[in-house]
Amino acid sequence: MAADRRPLLTLDDALARLLAGAAAHAVAGRETVSTFDALGRVLAAPVPSLLDVPPADNTSMDGYAVCAADVAAAGTVLPVAQRIPAGVVGQPLARGTAARIFTGAQVPPGADAVVMQEQCEALPAERGEGLGAVRINGVPQAGQWIRRRGEDVQHGATVLQPGTRLTPQALGLAASVGAAELAVCRRPRVALFSTGDELAMPGQPLKPGAIYNSNRFTLRALLQAAGCEVNDLGIVPDRLDATVDALRRAAEGNDLILTCGGVSGGDEDHVRPAVESLGWIEHWQLAIKPGKPLAYGGVRRSAPAVGGVRGAEADNALFIGLPGNPVSSFVNFLLAVAPVLRVMQGGAGALPAGLAMRADFDWPRPDKRREFLRARLNGAGGLDLFPNQSSGVLTSAVWADGLVDNPAGQAIRRGDGVRFLPFAELIGR
Ligand code: AMP
Ligand code: MG
């Protein structure tokens, strides 16, 4: 095969193209799900608060609610007039008295401070009657240990914006304002298949020449982390008719078709002619390492999707073909596919800003392409580099915490500043 002399496409240009396609394939449907089941989903509507959180001033300590002006000196003794556990609303506090109070209970009107029980001495009631008294071994400041009404969320505020991916803490926040259900974007439906006659599944014996299909696991899990419904079509043999058949099935009812392998342009690579016969495909050479070959296109559907996509592209499933090398497909997913999936769900496509970090390694022979190096945070506030940066070495992606985004041709000397993209920021944002 003749060498491909087309100029390389920058990642930014590729992303601009991909995100325009993703916007045209934005998932139109939304659904209402229980807040219990909304982890990882993308919000389709704002979540407003119709209440203050907390709803009233309350104590953050077990102790005694007092009027600070009643305790001018350490050792002051006050009669205990009432007992207020969490969930009970007390009576107004009379001047010169204290209320026994427990964490989370509303502070009664008239009290303006809580003294933690560690600074108090309970004095038993005479003849066992009443609640006794308390000696306060400190001088309270007005306001101490009181959580103010609305200090977390104010009535009328929007606590979560549309486009937000729902993290565990976001679910808690939604619940704290009383949202039992949330409007979320329909999950993008993604068909996934791997090409390659050398691929075997774990659990099967490995014949000579075979390798296990690791990408199927990595990509499927990445798709799940990105909030997708995965339709896994398994392994497709390196034959044109089989690839066409798989693509036809993949286009029906799916928003995106994601494949891995078979896009390098070799004689055994059938993805390109197969996609071409059912739609259109562009075969990109990205100016990045790893992850140079990437295919982008569309596959016609015979029947329009039900409740599917909107716009002129509606009768096409989006197509992205990833390279087969495990690190290449992983990195390409993070840099190119994850942003597409975010935009399809109404979120932002931009890559994370990353962190300015110190390189605790040398990288004397940079590539002509922009590199994404597998690196790990060390205890000294810098980054270590995985020694083998080959695109076949998946161990690097497990060892690492993220990618150093190194500009084309830039050598790195120990101590230099570099831009670091943590995996946590790239996956499932
Ligand atoms: P290809 O892109 O099909 O030319 O494959 C490039 C390299 O990635 C070859 O060494 C393949 O054996 C390997 N590869 C392809 N698909 C997978 C897969 N699903 N899992 C692991 N390695 C793969
Ligand atoms: Mg192959």
XYZ file of C-alpha atoms and ligand atoms in Angstrom, residues 194-195 198-199 211-216 260-264 269 323-326, ligand 1:
43
model
C -14.115 -5.411 17.509
C -12.605 -6.566 14.238
C -6.598 -12.868 15.840
C -9.043 -12.071 18.642
C -4.553 -12.704 21.423
C -7.304 -11.949 23.871
C -9.743 -9.200 22.988
C -8.937 -6.655 25.650
C -10.409 -3.644 23.855
C -13.892 -5.066 24.059
C -11.892 -0.999 17.050
C -9.277 -2.367 14.716
C -9.196 -2.513 10.967
C -8.721 1.211 10.312
C -4.966 1.298 9.726
C -8.706 -3.649 7.064
C -7.392 1.748 16.031
C -6.773 -1.731 17.410
C -3.759 -1.087 19.586
C -5.073 -1.144 23.130
P -5.442 -3.168 13.702
O -5.877 -1.770 14.056
O -6.597 -4.058 13.414
O -4.424 -3.161 12.609
O -4.748 -3.729 15.010
C -3.590 -3.129 15.536
C -3.062 -3.949 16.693
O -3.997 -3.985 17.735
C -2.775 -5.388 16.355
O -1.607 -5.773 17.052
C -3.980 -6.120 16.887
O -3.710 -7.450 17.179
C -4.319 -5.321 18.111
N -5.742 -5.403 18.400
C -6.733 -5.210 17.511
N -7.935 -5.356 18.080
C -7.707 -5.642 19.386
C -8.539 -5.926 20.492
N -9.872 -5.897 20.374
N -7.968 -6.174 21.698
C -6.622 -6.176 21.803
N -5.778 -5.928 20.799
C -6.294 -5.685 19.583
